[in-house]
Amino acid sequence: MIGFTKKYKRALIGSLAFSFVCFGFMLTHFTLCIDDETWILASEPSALWILQGRFAIWLFNLIFTVDGNFAPFLWDFLAILFWNASGVIFAYALLERERPKEWQVFFFCAYYSSLPFVVGEIMAFSMFDLQVGIAMTATAAGFVFSRRFLEQKRKKDAMYAFLLLLYGVATFQAMVCVYVTAVVAQCLLDYLRLCGGKAETPGAAEKTGPAGYFRRTILTCAAICAASVAAYYIINFLLGLLFGSAGYLGDNYNGWADGDWKLALALAVANIGRVSFAIPFQGEYIYGGSVIRVLSILFVICAVFLFIRQKGWKKKAGILFYTVALCVAPFVLYLALATYKTHGRMLPALPLTGAVQMFIILQTIKRPFLKKAVMVLGGYLLFLNARNMNLIYYYSSIVYEKDCTAAAQIMYDIQAAGMDYHEKPVAFIGMIAPDELPVLESCTLGGSFFSWDDGNNSRICDFLQTRGYAVQQADGQQLAEALEQTAEMHIWPQEGGIVELEDVIVVYLSEPTGKWYAVNMGE
């Protein structure tokens, strides 16, 4: 590992610098994303992460935070470092045998750390981006120890791999997909080296030959993964008996319980194509998806070329199996759950798949002109990632700054009218509808606190507290009184948009929708 980093230090430093360019706007402009407001000023211990099955985040918060508060800038900065560190570890584990050029290592690591759809979304959540970055590093290290166990057969390496992967899964269940993707990528690279007859042919030193090598690799890594997942579920089950469960995966992402499981499974399979080729579906689009689409198309062309070039159906079948498996691996958890509901932050293995695809494409092309053309195209794709990453954070900052302005105006009007929000809770009826602007959103990035859930009182009050206003949230009865009062009010900021009742201050933002009633009144 040390030798690898020394040999490719310029590529690794360059990819790290490129990563910080991608996150330049985020690091220099403070904003809060949806959910961040819950944690940045948390004043009491919370078991919410345990309820979601992410007990490693709870443990991290217990040791390194006060009640889960995150430190602005520091968390994001360290998260970027850890994510890049995981990329270096994967580059070492997967590429060392390939004897890559320095520029190939740069492309691998730079793409891995710059995909806006995934890395951009994860880093937007300062409440857990550092924890996820550490989990990615732990998962990458777990893969390295799995490799060492395969090569040296030391039991302690298997134990390290088990514990590191357990930590990763306990932080974010989708780390299973990252580990599976790494294993598939290793098999594909080894198989391509076998087909090419290069030095260090896998399995050459084994009695069972290459077939035995691949079988042992897959079964051993599957056993380590299964053991980690089983341990995770046992611990999670025991914690569930003590703290309860929010049914995070089972209730929201279990397609088998949706009624038509065949349709759910078909949609889960189709979702692989939707994401890989950035196909809009039901109003959802893949932010920065043009880069993913181009890379997927190039990889398909490359895979077809490799398939045709091989002689014999066994080798052709191997190429087909491992290339398809590489594309499917980031989605294995969601195929098991039969769900297509995958936000970018739920696909942490996708950047690894893309980085491996890019490396294989660059390795396969031999003609100097085509290689240079693909290098230029690869550089352009990285530029698009950097552009899209900075833009999505800029778009998000526009919405955040508008929310801050609205918060200041509302609180000014309340105080100017002589109302004391310290003594009475504030009820927000309706929402402030966002203006139509030529900006894009990615999951919660670009979401407004005043329009989320069509006006979620809990989020609005928490957000106002992050702006320095100790606002109390109105209860169900007070919201009901406020609703009755709105019949005699005008919509804020018109005069009469804020009214004080006997036990609540009413802010009338708009006519409440059915979603507002469901979120705030439980109807």
Tab-separated table of C-alpha atoms in Angstrom, residues 102-335:
chain	number	residue	atom	x	y	z
A	102	GLU	CA	-0.167	7.238	-13.589
A	103	TRP	CA	-2.827	9.024	-15.610
A	104	GLN	CA	-5.058	5.929	-15.443
A	105	VAL	CA	-4.894	5.967	-11.652
A	106	PHE	CA	-5.794	9.665	-11.740
A	107	PHE	CA	-8.872	9.012	-13.875
A	108	PHE	CA	-9.938	6.172	-11.578
A	109	CYS	CA	-9.663	8.159	-8.348
A	110	ALA	CA	-10.944	11.439	-9.809
A	111	TYR	CA	-14.126	9.866	-11.157
A	112	TYR	CA	-14.662	7.889	-7.959
A	113	SER	CA	-14.705	11.077	-5.872
A	114	SER	CA	-16.597	13.398	-8.196
A	115	LEU	CA	-19.926	11.831	-9.215
A	116	PRO	CA	-22.564	14.461	-8.246
A	117	PHE	CA	-25.537	12.080	-8.295
A	118	VAL	CA	-23.986	9.980	-5.531
A	119	VAL	CA	-21.070	11.723	-3.830
A	120	GLY	CA	-22.713	15.130	-4.150
A	121	GLU	CA	-25.880	13.937	-2.447
A	122	ILE	CA	-24.031	12.132	0.337
A	123	MET	CA	-21.793	15.120	1.083
A	124	ALA	CA	-24.839	17.392	1.177
A	125	PHE	CA	-25.909	15.751	4.448
A	126	SER	CA	-23.384	17.123	6.919
A	127	MET	CA	-25.167	15.216	9.685
A	128	PHE	CA	-23.716	11.927	8.384
A	129	ASP	CA	-21.315	12.607	5.487
A	130	LEU	CA	-18.251	12.095	7.696
A	131	GLN	CA	-19.660	8.862	9.107
A	132	VAL	CA	-20.374	7.556	5.594
A	133	GLY	CA	-16.903	8.597	4.416
A	134	ILE	CA	-15.347	6.624	7.261
A	135	ALA	CA	-17.619	3.661	6.462
A	136	MET	CA	-16.471	3.738	2.816
A	137	THR	CA	-12.862	3.664	3.994
A	138	ALA	CA	-13.630	0.801	6.379
A	139	THR	CA	-15.354	-1.163	3.603
A	140	ALA	CA	-12.422	-0.588	1.246
A	141	ALA	CA	-9.996	-1.740	3.946
A	142	GLY	CA	-12.228	-4.760	4.586
A	143	PHE	CA	-11.919	-5.680	0.924
A	144	VAL	CA	-8.123	-5.421	1.116
A	145	PHE	CA	-8.052	-7.776	4.107
A	146	SER	CA	-10.327	-10.164	2.232
A	147	ARG	CA	-7.749	-10.202	-0.569
A	148	ARG	CA	-4.970	-10.837	1.908
A	149	PHE	CA	-6.896	-13.699	3.457
A	150	LEU	CA	-7.325	-15.252	0.022
A	151	GLU	CA	-3.604	-14.920	-0.691
A	152	GLN	CA	-2.064	-15.708	2.696
A	153	LYS	CA	-4.855	-17.644	4.429
A	154	ARG	CA	-4.335	-15.881	7.771
A	155	LYS	CA	-7.431	-16.051	9.950
A	156	LYS	CA	-6.784	-12.636	11.451
A	157	ASP	CA	-7.149	-11.066	7.997
A	158	ALA	CA	-10.585	-12.659	7.646
A	159	MET	CA	-11.534	-11.316	11.086
A	160	TYR	CA	-10.365	-7.791	10.174
A	161	ALA	CA	-12.364	-7.967	6.947
A	162	PHE	CA	-15.440	-9.154	8.865
A	163	LEU	CA	-15.228	-6.386	11.486
A	164	LEU	CA	-14.545	-3.592	9.002
A	165	LEU	CA	-17.405	-4.631	6.745
A	166	LEU	CA	-19.677	-4.966	9.784
A	167	TYR	CA	-18.853	-1.386	10.738
A	168	GLY	CA	-19.540	-0.211	7.195
A	169	VAL	CA	-22.924	-1.972	7.006
A	170	ALA	CA	-23.881	-0.735	10.486
A	171	THR	CA	-23.227	2.798	9.249
A	172	PHE	CA	-25.079	2.426	5.962
A	173	GLN	CA	-26.667	-0.827	4.804
A	174	ALA	CA	-25.727	-0.073	1.183
A	175	MET	CA	-22.059	-0.742	2.009
A	176	VAL	CA	-22.936	-4.336	1.128
A	177	CYS	CA	-23.238	-3.140	-2.465
A	178	VAL	CA	-19.829	-1.462	-2.282
A	179	TYR	CA	-18.148	-4.661	-1.096
A	180	VAL	CA	-19.940	-6.808	-3.692
A	181	THR	CA	-18.976	-4.338	-6.425
A	182	ALA	CA	-15.321	-4.490	-5.370
A	183	VAL	CA	-15.342	-8.293	-5.459
A	184	VAL	CA	-16.981	-8.358	-8.901
A	185	ALA	CA	-14.550	-5.721	-10.182
A	186	GLN	CA	-11.617	-7.798	-8.943
A	187	CYS	CA	-12.954	-10.905	-10.688
A	188	LEU	CA	-13.561	-9.019	-13.924
A	189	LEU	CA	-10.059	-7.500	-13.954
A	190	ASP	CA	-8.510	-10.878	-13.131
A	191	TYR	CA	-10.567	-12.560	-15.858
A	192	LEU	CA	-9.510	-9.975	-18.440
A	193	ARG	CA	-5.901	-10.528	-17.444
A	194	LEU	CA	-6.437	-14.281	-17.793
A	195	CYS	CA	-7.961	-13.867	-21.255
A	196	GLY	CA	-5.098	-11.588	-22.271
A	197	GLY	CA	-2.469	-14.078	-21.136
A	198	LYS	CA	-0.632	-11.440	-19.099
A	199	ALA	CA	1.830	-12.050	-16.294
A	200	GLU	CA	0.478	-12.914	-12.868
A	201	THR	CA	-2.370	-14.885	-14.424
A	202	PRO	CA	-4.842	-15.569	-11.600
A	203	GLY	CA	-4.876	-19.125	-10.370
A	204	ALA	CA	-1.651	-20.081	-12.126
A	205	ALA	CA	-0.068	-21.181	-8.869
A	206	GLU	CA	-3.149	-23.083	-7.692
A	207	LYS	CA	-3.772	-26.781	-8.199
A	208	THR	CA	-7.352	-26.083	-9.246
A	209	GLY	CA	-6.274	-23.534	-11.865
A	210	PRO	CA	-8.104	-20.324	-12.790
A	211	ALA	CA	-11.575	-21.844	-12.334
A	212	GLY	CA	-10.740	-22.811	-8.771
A	213	TYR	CA	-9.250	-19.370	-8.138
A	214	PHE	CA	-12.429	-17.565	-9.179
A	215	ARG	CA	-14.635	-20.018	-7.319
A	216	ARG	CA	-12.603	-19.627	-4.123
A	217	THR	CA	-12.532	-15.841	-4.459
A	218	ILE	CA	-16.303	-15.570	-4.873
A	219	LEU	CA	-17.199	-18.091	-2.171
A	220	THR	CA	-14.714	-16.738	0.391
A	221	CYS	CA	-15.773	-13.120	-0.085
A	222	ALA	CA	-19.429	-14.179	-0.070
A	223	ALA	CA	-18.868	-15.960	3.250
A	224	ILE	CA	-17.206	-12.875	4.797
A	225	CYS	CA	-20.003	-10.651	3.500
A	226	ALA	CA	-22.732	-13.028	4.706
A	227	ALA	CA	-21.125	-13.279	8.150
A	228	SER	CA	-20.948	-9.487	8.460
A	229	VAL	CA	-24.554	-9.037	7.341
A	230	ALA	CA	-25.735	-11.790	9.699
A	231	ALA	CA	-23.881	-10.200	12.628
A	232	TYR	CA	-25.374	-6.840	11.692
A	233	TYR	CA	-28.913	-8.211	11.700
A	234	ILE	CA	-28.403	-9.990	15.023
A	235	ILE	CA	-27.115	-6.809	16.677
A	236	ASN	CA	-29.820	-4.738	15.009
A	237	PHE	CA	-32.488	-7.194	16.193
A	238	LEU	CA	-31.244	-7.029	19.787
A	239	LEU	CA	-31.115	-3.231	19.677
A	240	GLY	CA	-34.624	-3.265	18.235
A	241	LEU	CA	-35.857	-5.123	21.301
A	242	LEU	CA	-34.397	-2.382	23.493
A	243	PHE	CA	-35.134	0.746	21.460
A	244	GLY	CA	-37.766	-0.293	18.927
A	245	SER	CA	-37.505	0.109	15.168
A	246	ALA	CA	-38.539	2.714	12.629
A	247	GLY	CA	-38.869	0.026	9.936
A	248	TYR	CA	-36.518	2.128	7.828
A	249	LEU	CA	-35.883	-0.466	5.123
A	250	GLY	CA	-38.856	-2.751	5.625
A	251	ASP	CA	-41.572	-0.096	5.517
A	252	ASN	CA	-40.161	2.219	2.853
A	253	TYR	CA	-38.162	0.007	0.530
A	254	ASN	CA	-39.646	-3.491	0.679
A	255	GLY	CA	-41.164	-4.156	-2.711
A	256	TRP	CA	-42.143	-7.709	-1.753
A	257	ALA	CA	-44.834	-6.293	0.543
A	258	ASP	CA	-46.302	-3.907	-2.042
A	259	GLY	CA	-48.852	-6.426	-3.325
A	260	ASP	CA	-47.628	-7.163	-6.840
A	261	TRP	CA	-44.139	-8.497	-6.124
A	262	LYS	CA	-43.539	-9.455	-9.758
A	263	LEU	CA	-44.050	-5.861	-10.855
A	264	ALA	CA	-41.916	-4.611	-7.957
A	265	LEU	CA	-39.068	-6.937	-8.938
A	266	ALA	CA	-39.378	-5.988	-12.613
A	267	LEU	CA	-39.170	-2.298	-11.692
A	268	ALA	CA	-36.135	-2.999	-9.509
A	269	VAL	CA	-34.401	-4.651	-12.470
A	270	ALA	CA	-35.466	-1.850	-14.825
A	271	ASN	CA	-34.075	0.660	-12.331
A	272	ILE	CA	-30.568	-0.573	-13.149
A	273	GLY	CA	-31.051	0.598	-16.728
A	274	ARG	CA	-32.785	3.796	-15.591
A	275	VAL	CA	-29.788	4.857	-13.509
A	276	SER	CA	-27.055	3.485	-15.776
A	277	PHE	CA	-28.425	5.338	-18.808
A	278	ALA	CA	-29.925	8.297	-16.887
A	279	ILE	CA	-33.482	7.701	-18.117
A	280	PRO	CA	-36.142	9.979	-16.544
A	281	PHE	CA	-38.948	8.041	-14.807
A	282	GLN	CA	-42.108	9.333	-13.127
A	283	GLY	CA	-40.741	12.855	-13.030
A	284	GLU	CA	-37.446	11.719	-11.470
A	285	TYR	CA	-34.185	12.383	-13.277
A	286	ILE	CA	-30.546	11.540	-12.624
A	287	TYR	CA	-28.661	14.741	-11.802
A	288	GLY	CA	-25.497	14.915	-13.895
A	289	GLY	CA	-26.723	11.769	-15.606
A	290	SER	CA	-25.192	12.584	-18.989
A	291	VAL	CA	-21.772	11.547	-17.644
A	292	ILE	CA	-23.120	8.251	-16.317
A	293	ARG	CA	-24.927	7.641	-19.615
A	294	VAL	CA	-21.876	8.273	-21.798
A	295	LEU	CA	-19.678	6.085	-19.612
A	296	SER	CA	-22.264	3.284	-19.620
A	297	ILE	CA	-22.552	3.387	-23.414
A	298	LEU	CA	-18.774	3.333	-23.831
A	299	PHE	CA	-18.510	0.408	-21.430
A	300	VAL	CA	-21.186	-1.545	-23.299
A	301	ILE	CA	-19.268	-0.981	-26.549
A	302	CYS	CA	-16.046	-2.032	-24.826
A	303	ALA	CA	-17.702	-5.150	-23.362
A	304	VAL	CA	-19.073	-6.136	-26.779
A	305	PHE	CA	-15.605	-5.697	-28.281
A	306	LEU	CA	-14.040	-7.854	-25.547
A	307	PHE	CA	-16.771	-10.458	-26.031
A	308	ILE	CA	-16.227	-10.674	-29.787
A	309	ARG	CA	-12.449	-10.766	-29.452
A	310	GLN	CA	-12.442	-13.867	-27.247
A	311	LYS	CA	-12.168	-17.299	-28.791
A	312	GLY	CA	-14.347	-20.024	-27.363
A	313	TRP	CA	-17.724	-19.767	-25.728
A	314	LYS	CA	-16.391	-20.319	-22.225
A	315	LYS	CA	-14.307	-17.166	-22.358
A	316	LYS	CA	-17.107	-15.269	-24.060
A	317	ALA	CA	-19.525	-16.383	-21.327
A	318	GLY	CA	-17.056	-15.230	-18.659
A	319	ILE	CA	-16.760	-11.778	-20.226
A	320	LEU	CA	-20.552	-11.495	-20.467
A	321	PHE	CA	-21.101	-12.653	-16.892
A	322	TYR	CA	-18.563	-10.387	-15.182
A	323	THR	CA	-19.319	-7.248	-17.225
A	324	VAL	CA	-23.048	-7.587	-16.546
A	325	ALA	CA	-22.336	-8.374	-12.895
A	326	LEU	CA	-20.280	-5.179	-12.563
A	327	CYS	CA	-23.249	-3.111	-13.770
A	328	VAL	CA	-25.680	-4.927	-11.480
A	329	ALA	CA	-23.515	-5.029	-8.326
A	330	PRO	CA	-24.326	-1.479	-7.049
A	331	PHE	CA	-28.008	-2.467	-6.967
A	332	VAL	CA	-27.858	-5.898	-5.304
A	333	LEU	CA	-29.390	-4.714	-2.025
A	334	TYR	CA	-32.302	-3.104	-3.838
A	335	LEU	CA	-32.832	-6.147	-6.024
